[in-house]
Amino acid sequence: MTAPVIEVANLRKRYGSTVAVDDVSLEVHPGEIFGLIGPNGAGKTTTMECIQGLRKPDHGTISVLGLDPQRDATALRQRIGVQHQEAHLQKRIKVWEAVDLWSALYSRVVDPDALLTRLGLESKRNAWFMTLSGGQKQRLFIALALIHEPEVVFLDELTTGLDPQARRAIWTLIADIRARGTTVFLTTHLMEEAERLCDRVAIIEHGRVIEMGTPADLVRTHCPEQSVIYTSDGSTHTLRGEGDDFVTNVINDIARSGVRVRGFRTESPTLEDVFLKLTGHGIRD
Ligand SMILES: Nc1ncnc2c1ncn2[C@@H]1O[C@H](COP(=O)(O)OP(=O)(O)OP(=O)(O)O)[C@@H](O)[C@H]1O
Ligand SMILES: [Mg+2]
């Protein structure tokens, strides 16, 4: 196996008496979309900013592309792309001006017009930042994070506050970034987003990683139970069970019984259920 792109071991960070990150260890592999998921204040941004070299850990080691984010900050900046939570630009900066400004920061950049086209912003080249919609602003921030063709891109709560349609458009973009070979490290408190997008996730709460794995594995491990809900003879029946054959067995049993089925659906648990099971509360509670 190739070396991890990001390696974090025993990371701790406190602000005064607040322990924001408490002994976090994780690895992100090349070409992966890795998600750090957890509620408000869990320590996602702090972890991410330590990895980017923006904050100095109190304890632990971090390596990104084989570099130390503190010691090798300048070299690393050329190789990573960063989008910050709640980022802003001057109201009257134009889209092309922002791209131009960012281009000047890097020794090697992609064709800005091609990048804007790729992000669906070609018609907004001359628009002021303040006139962009929420989804367009986020797409601009993705463009700025990609201008130097980074090997790893960091996205902090990229779709928070967007409507479902704009969110889906951003998901497609992120999948496209990964398809081009870029490793993606993102944070979110949207479980659906993590489930759709991430190859692996780490669930973080109170600064600690409480579980890590592929969304499917986490669901299988912690919430294996499926439900079959069907309607026959005017009443609704719910059956719960586990295992690969559960749904097939229910279908066969119903068929054998000869009842007329007027409605049939299955329900599978999600990452949201896993979170609830592990923490005892919903992610937004
Ligand atoms: N600069 C700071 N000074 C003091 N405390 C901070 C600072 N930044 C974060 N914290 C605290 O550290 C903890 C973790 O914050 P962090 O921003 O990392 O969480 P988060 O998971 O990104 O939350 P959110 O989902 O709201 O973005 C919180 O208790 C927060 O109040
Ligand atoms: Mg945050």
PDB file of N, CA and C in Angstrom, residues 5-6 28-34 65 79-82 108 110 115 118 142 145-155 173-186 197 199:
ATOM      1  N   VAL A   5      -1.523  10.056   2.714  1.00  0.00           N
ATOM      2  CA  VAL A   5      -1.334  11.467   2.373  1.00  0.00           C
ATOM      3  C   VAL A   5      -1.305  12.307   3.647  1.00  0.00           C
ATOM      4  N   ILE A   6      -2.169  11.938   4.576  1.00  0.00           N
ATOM      5  CA  ILE A   6      -2.226  12.645   5.866  1.00  0.00           C
ATOM      6  C   ILE A   6      -2.074  11.610   6.977  1.00  0.00           C
ATOM      7  N   VAL A  28      -5.254   9.405   6.162  1.00  0.00           N
ATOM      8  CA  VAL A  28      -6.026   9.586   4.930  1.00  0.00           C
ATOM      9  C   VAL A  28      -5.174   9.073   3.778  1.00  0.00           C
ATOM     10  N   HIS A  29      -5.753   8.232   2.951  1.00  0.00           N
ATOM     11  CA  HIS A  29      -4.992   7.583   1.883  1.00  0.00           C
ATOM     12  C   HIS A  29      -5.144   8.345   0.559  1.00  0.00           C
ATOM     13  N   PRO A  30      -4.194   8.141  -0.361  1.00  0.00           N
ATOM     14  CA  PRO A  30      -4.232   8.857  -1.633  1.00  0.00           C
ATOM     15  C   PRO A  30      -5.541   8.602  -2.391  1.00  0.00           C
ATOM     16  N   GLY A  31      -6.119   9.664  -2.913  1.00  0.00           N
ATOM     17  CA  GLY A  31      -7.311   9.536  -3.751  1.00  0.00           C
ATOM     18  C   GLY A  31      -8.604   9.325  -2.993  1.00  0.00           C
ATOM     19  N   GLU A  32      -8.522   9.419  -1.684  1.00  0.00           N
ATOM     20  CA  GLU A  32      -9.691   9.140  -0.855  1.00  0.00           C
ATOM     21  C   GLU A  32     -10.468  10.434  -0.579  1.00  0.00           C
ATOM     22  N   ILE A  33     -11.794  10.309  -0.375  1.00  0.00           N
ATOM     23  CA  ILE A  33     -12.553  11.404   0.231  1.00  0.00           C
ATOM     24  C   ILE A  33     -12.773  10.997   1.683  1.00  0.00           C
ATOM     25  N   PHE A  34     -12.140  11.731   2.580  1.00  0.00           N
ATOM     26  CA  PHE A  34     -12.217  11.401   3.998  1.00  0.00           C
ATOM     27  C   PHE A  34     -13.023  12.474   4.709  1.00  0.00           C
ATOM     28  N   LEU A  65       1.577  14.839   3.080  1.00  0.00           N
ATOM     29  CA  LEU A  65       2.428  14.610   1.906  1.00  0.00           C
ATOM     30  C   LEU A  65       3.899  14.474   2.324  1.00  0.00           C
ATOM     31  N   ARG A  79       1.090  22.857  -2.198  1.00  0.00           N
ATOM     32  CA  ARG A  79       0.599  21.526  -2.560  1.00  0.00           C
ATOM     33  C   ARG A  79      -0.774  21.187  -1.992  1.00  0.00           C
ATOM     34  N   ILE A  80      -1.289  22.061  -1.116  1.00  0.00           N
ATOM     35  CA  ILE A  80      -2.634  21.815  -0.583  1.00  0.00           C
ATOM     36  C   ILE A  80      -3.571  22.962  -0.955  1.00  0.00           C
ATOM     37  N   GLY A  81      -4.840  22.638  -1.074  1.00  0.00           N
ATOM     38  CA  GLY A  81      -5.860  23.650  -1.348  1.00  0.00           C
ATOM     39  C   GLY A  81      -6.796  23.727  -0.156  1.00  0.00           C
ATOM     40  N   VAL A  82      -7.189  24.948   0.203  1.00  0.00           N
ATOM     41  CA  VAL A  82      -7.948  25.126   1.435  1.00  0.00           C
ATOM     42  C   VAL A  82      -9.183  25.981   1.216  1.00  0.00           C
ATOM     43  N   ARG A 108       2.591  27.685  -9.827  1.00  0.00           N
ATOM     44  CA  ARG A 108       2.052  26.973 -10.981  1.00  0.00           C
ATOM     45  C   ARG A 108       0.537  26.980 -10.835  1.00  0.00           C
ATOM     46  N   VAL A 110      -3.551  26.471 -12.823  1.00  0.00           N
ATOM     47  CA  VAL A 110      -4.307  25.941 -13.955  1.00  0.00           C
ATOM     48  C   VAL A 110      -4.881  27.102 -14.765  1.00  0.00           C
ATOM     49  N   LEU A 115     -11.073  26.477 -15.388  1.00  0.00           N
ATOM     50  CA  LEU A 115     -11.484  26.150 -14.017  1.00  0.00           C
ATOM     51  C   LEU A 115     -12.877  26.714 -13.726  1.00  0.00           C
ATOM     52  N   ARG A 118     -15.408  24.659 -15.455  1.00  0.00           N
ATOM     53  CA  ARG A 118     -15.578  23.386 -14.778  1.00  0.00           C
ATOM     54  C   ARG A 118     -16.495  23.533 -13.557  1.00  0.00           C
ATOM     55  N   ILE A 142     -14.339  26.847  -3.965  1.00  0.00           N
ATOM     56  CA  ILE A 142     -13.721  25.594  -4.430  1.00  0.00           C
ATOM     57  C   ILE A 142     -12.728  25.913  -5.549  1.00  0.00           C
ATOM     58  N   ALA A 145      -9.610  27.168  -4.168  1.00  0.00           N
ATOM     59  CA  ALA A 145      -8.837  26.106  -3.504  1.00  0.00           C
ATOM     60  C   ALA A 145      -8.150  25.187  -4.507  1.00  0.00           C
ATOM     61  N   LEU A 146      -8.619  25.235  -5.775  1.00  0.00           N
ATOM     62  CA  LEU A 146      -8.083  24.308  -6.786  1.00  0.00           C
ATOM     63  C   LEU A 146      -7.159  24.980  -7.794  1.00  0.00           C
ATOM     64  N   ILE A 147      -6.974  26.290  -7.666  1.00  0.00           N
ATOM     65  CA  ILE A 147      -6.301  27.075  -8.704  1.00  0.00           C
ATOM     66  C   ILE A 147      -4.878  26.571  -8.994  1.00  0.00           C
ATOM     67  N   HIS A 148      -4.206  26.013  -7.991  1.00  0.00           N
ATOM     68  CA  HIS A 148      -2.810  25.563  -8.154  1.00  0.00           C
ATOM     69  C   HIS A 148      -2.718  24.043  -8.264  1.00  0.00           C
ATOM     70  N   GLU A 149      -3.834  23.412  -8.614  1.00  0.00           N
ATOM     71  CA  GLU A 149      -3.879  21.953  -8.763  1.00  0.00           C
ATOM     72  C   GLU A 149      -3.265  21.230  -7.573  1.00  0.00           C
ATOM     73  N   PRO A 150      -3.846  21.443  -6.390  1.00  0.00           N
ATOM     74  CA  PRO A 150      -3.259  20.834  -5.189  1.00  0.00           C
ATOM     75  C   PRO A 150      -3.437  19.324  -5.183  1.00  0.00           C
ATOM     76  N   GLU A 151      -2.561  18.665  -4.415  1.00  0.00           N
ATOM     77  CA  GLU A 151      -2.663  17.208  -4.294  1.00  0.00           C
ATOM     78  C   GLU A 151      -3.704  16.812  -3.257  1.00  0.00           C
ATOM     79  N   VAL A 152      -3.906  17.695  -2.272  1.00  0.00           N
ATOM     80  CA  VAL A 152      -4.922  17.466  -1.248  1.00  0.00           C
ATOM     81  C   VAL A 152      -5.756  18.733  -1.120  1.00  0.00           C
ATOM     82  N   VAL A 153      -7.070  18.565  -1.016  1.00  0.00           N
ATOM     83  CA  VAL A 153      -7.897  19.755  -0.809  1.00  0.00           C
ATOM     84  C   VAL A 153      -8.716  19.582   0.473  1.00  0.00           C
ATOM     85  N   PHE A 154      -8.752  20.674   1.257  1.00  0.00           N
ATOM     86  CA  PHE A 154      -9.464  20.686   2.534  1.00  0.00           C
ATOM     87  C   PHE A 154     -10.731  21.519   2.400  1.00  0.00           C
ATOM     88  N   LEU A 155     -11.852  20.930   2.759  1.00  0.00           N
ATOM     89  CA  LEU A 155     -13.135  21.625   2.627  1.00  0.00           C
ATOM     90  C   LEU A 155     -13.847  21.581   3.977  1.00  0.00           C
ATOM     91  N   LEU A 173     -19.331  18.078  -7.801  1.00  0.00           N
ATOM     92  CA  LEU A 173     -18.016  18.699  -7.996  1.00  0.00           C
ATOM     93  C   LEU A 173     -16.935  18.008  -7.177  1.00  0.00           C
ATOM     94  N   ILE A 174     -17.279  17.668  -5.945  1.00  0.00           N
ATOM     95  CA  ILE A 174     -16.282  17.047  -5.071  1.00  0.00           C
ATOM     96  C   ILE A 174     -15.935  15.649  -5.581  1.00  0.00           C
ATOM     97  N   ALA A 175     -16.954  14.924  -6.031  1.00  0.00           N
ATOM     98  CA  ALA A 175     -16.695  13.599  -6.610  1.00  0.00           C
ATOM     99  C   ALA A 175     -15.790  13.750  -7.838  1.00  0.00           C
ATOM    100  N   ASP A 176     -15.999  14.829  -8.591  1.00  0.00           N
ATOM    101  CA  ASP A 176     -15.195  15.101  -9.788  1.00  0.00           C
ATOM    102  C   ASP A 176     -13.740  15.432  -9.418  1.00  0.00           C
ATOM    103  N   ILE A 177     -13.560  16.162  -8.323  1.00  0.00           N
ATOM    104  CA  ILE A 177     -12.204  16.485  -7.852  1.00  0.00           C
ATOM    105  C   ILE A 177     -11.455  15.199  -7.526  1.00  0.00           C
ATOM    106  N   ARG A 178     -12.143  14.304  -6.838  1.00  0.00           N
ATOM    107  CA  ARG A 178     -11.525  13.036  -6.482  1.00  0.00           C
ATOM    108  C   ARG A 178     -11.233  12.186  -7.721  1.00  0.00           C
ATOM    109  N   ALA A 179     -12.157  12.208  -8.671  1.00  0.00           N
ATOM    110  CA  ALA A 179     -11.965  11.427  -9.892  1.00  0.00           C
ATOM    111  C   ALA A 179     -10.699  11.863 -10.636  1.00  0.00           C
ATOM    112  N   ARG A 180     -10.275  13.110 -10.405  1.00  0.00           N
ATOM    113  CA  ARG A 180      -9.042  13.593 -11.032  1.00  0.00           C
ATOM    114  C   ARG A 180      -7.805  13.244 -10.213  1.00  0.00           C
ATOM    115  N   GLY A 181      -8.002  12.488  -9.140  1.00  0.00           N
ATOM    116  CA  GLY A 181      -6.856  11.998  -8.378  1.00  0.00           C
ATOM    117  C   GLY A 181      -6.507  12.807  -7.143  1.00  0.00           C
ATOM    118  N   THR A 182      -7.267  13.866  -6.881  1.00  0.00           N
ATOM    119  CA  THR A 182      -6.987  14.700  -5.714  1.00  0.00           C
ATOM    120  C   THR A 182      -7.584  14.057  -4.463  1.00  0.00           C
ATOM    121  N   THR A 183      -6.825  14.086  -3.394  1.00  0.00           N
ATOM    122  CA  THR A 183      -7.328  13.582  -2.115  1.00  0.00           C
ATOM    123  C   THR A 183      -8.161  14.680  -1.453  1.00  0.00           C
ATOM    124  N   VAL A 184      -9.283  14.307  -0.877  1.00  0.00           N
ATOM    125  CA  VAL A 184     -10.171  15.303  -0.272  1.00  0.00           C
ATOM    126  C   VAL A 184     -10.355  15.010   1.214  1.00  0.00           C
ATOM    127  N   PHE A 185     -10.106  16.033   2.031  1.00  0.00           N
ATOM    128  CA  PHE A 185     -10.368  15.937   3.470  1.00  0.00           C
ATOM    129  C   PHE A 185     -11.457  16.953   3.768  1.00  0.00           C
ATOM    130  N   LEU A 186     -12.617  16.487   4.231  1.00  0.00           N
ATOM    131  CA  LEU A 186     -13.704  17.439   4.470  1.00  0.00           C
ATOM    132  C   LEU A 186     -14.298  17.262   5.855  1.00  0.00           C
ATOM    133  N   LEU A 197     -20.817  10.904   0.048  1.00  0.00           N
ATOM    134  CA  LEU A 197     -19.593  11.401  -0.560  1.00  0.00           C
ATOM    135  C   LEU A 197     -18.335  10.677  -0.096  1.00  0.00           C
ATOM    136  N   ASP A 199     -15.469   8.114   1.271  1.00  0.00           N
ATOM    137  CA  ASP A 199     -15.024   6.728   1.273  1.00  0.00           C
ATOM    138  C   ASP A 199     -14.905   6.238   2.708  1.00  0.00           C
TER     139      ASP A 199
END
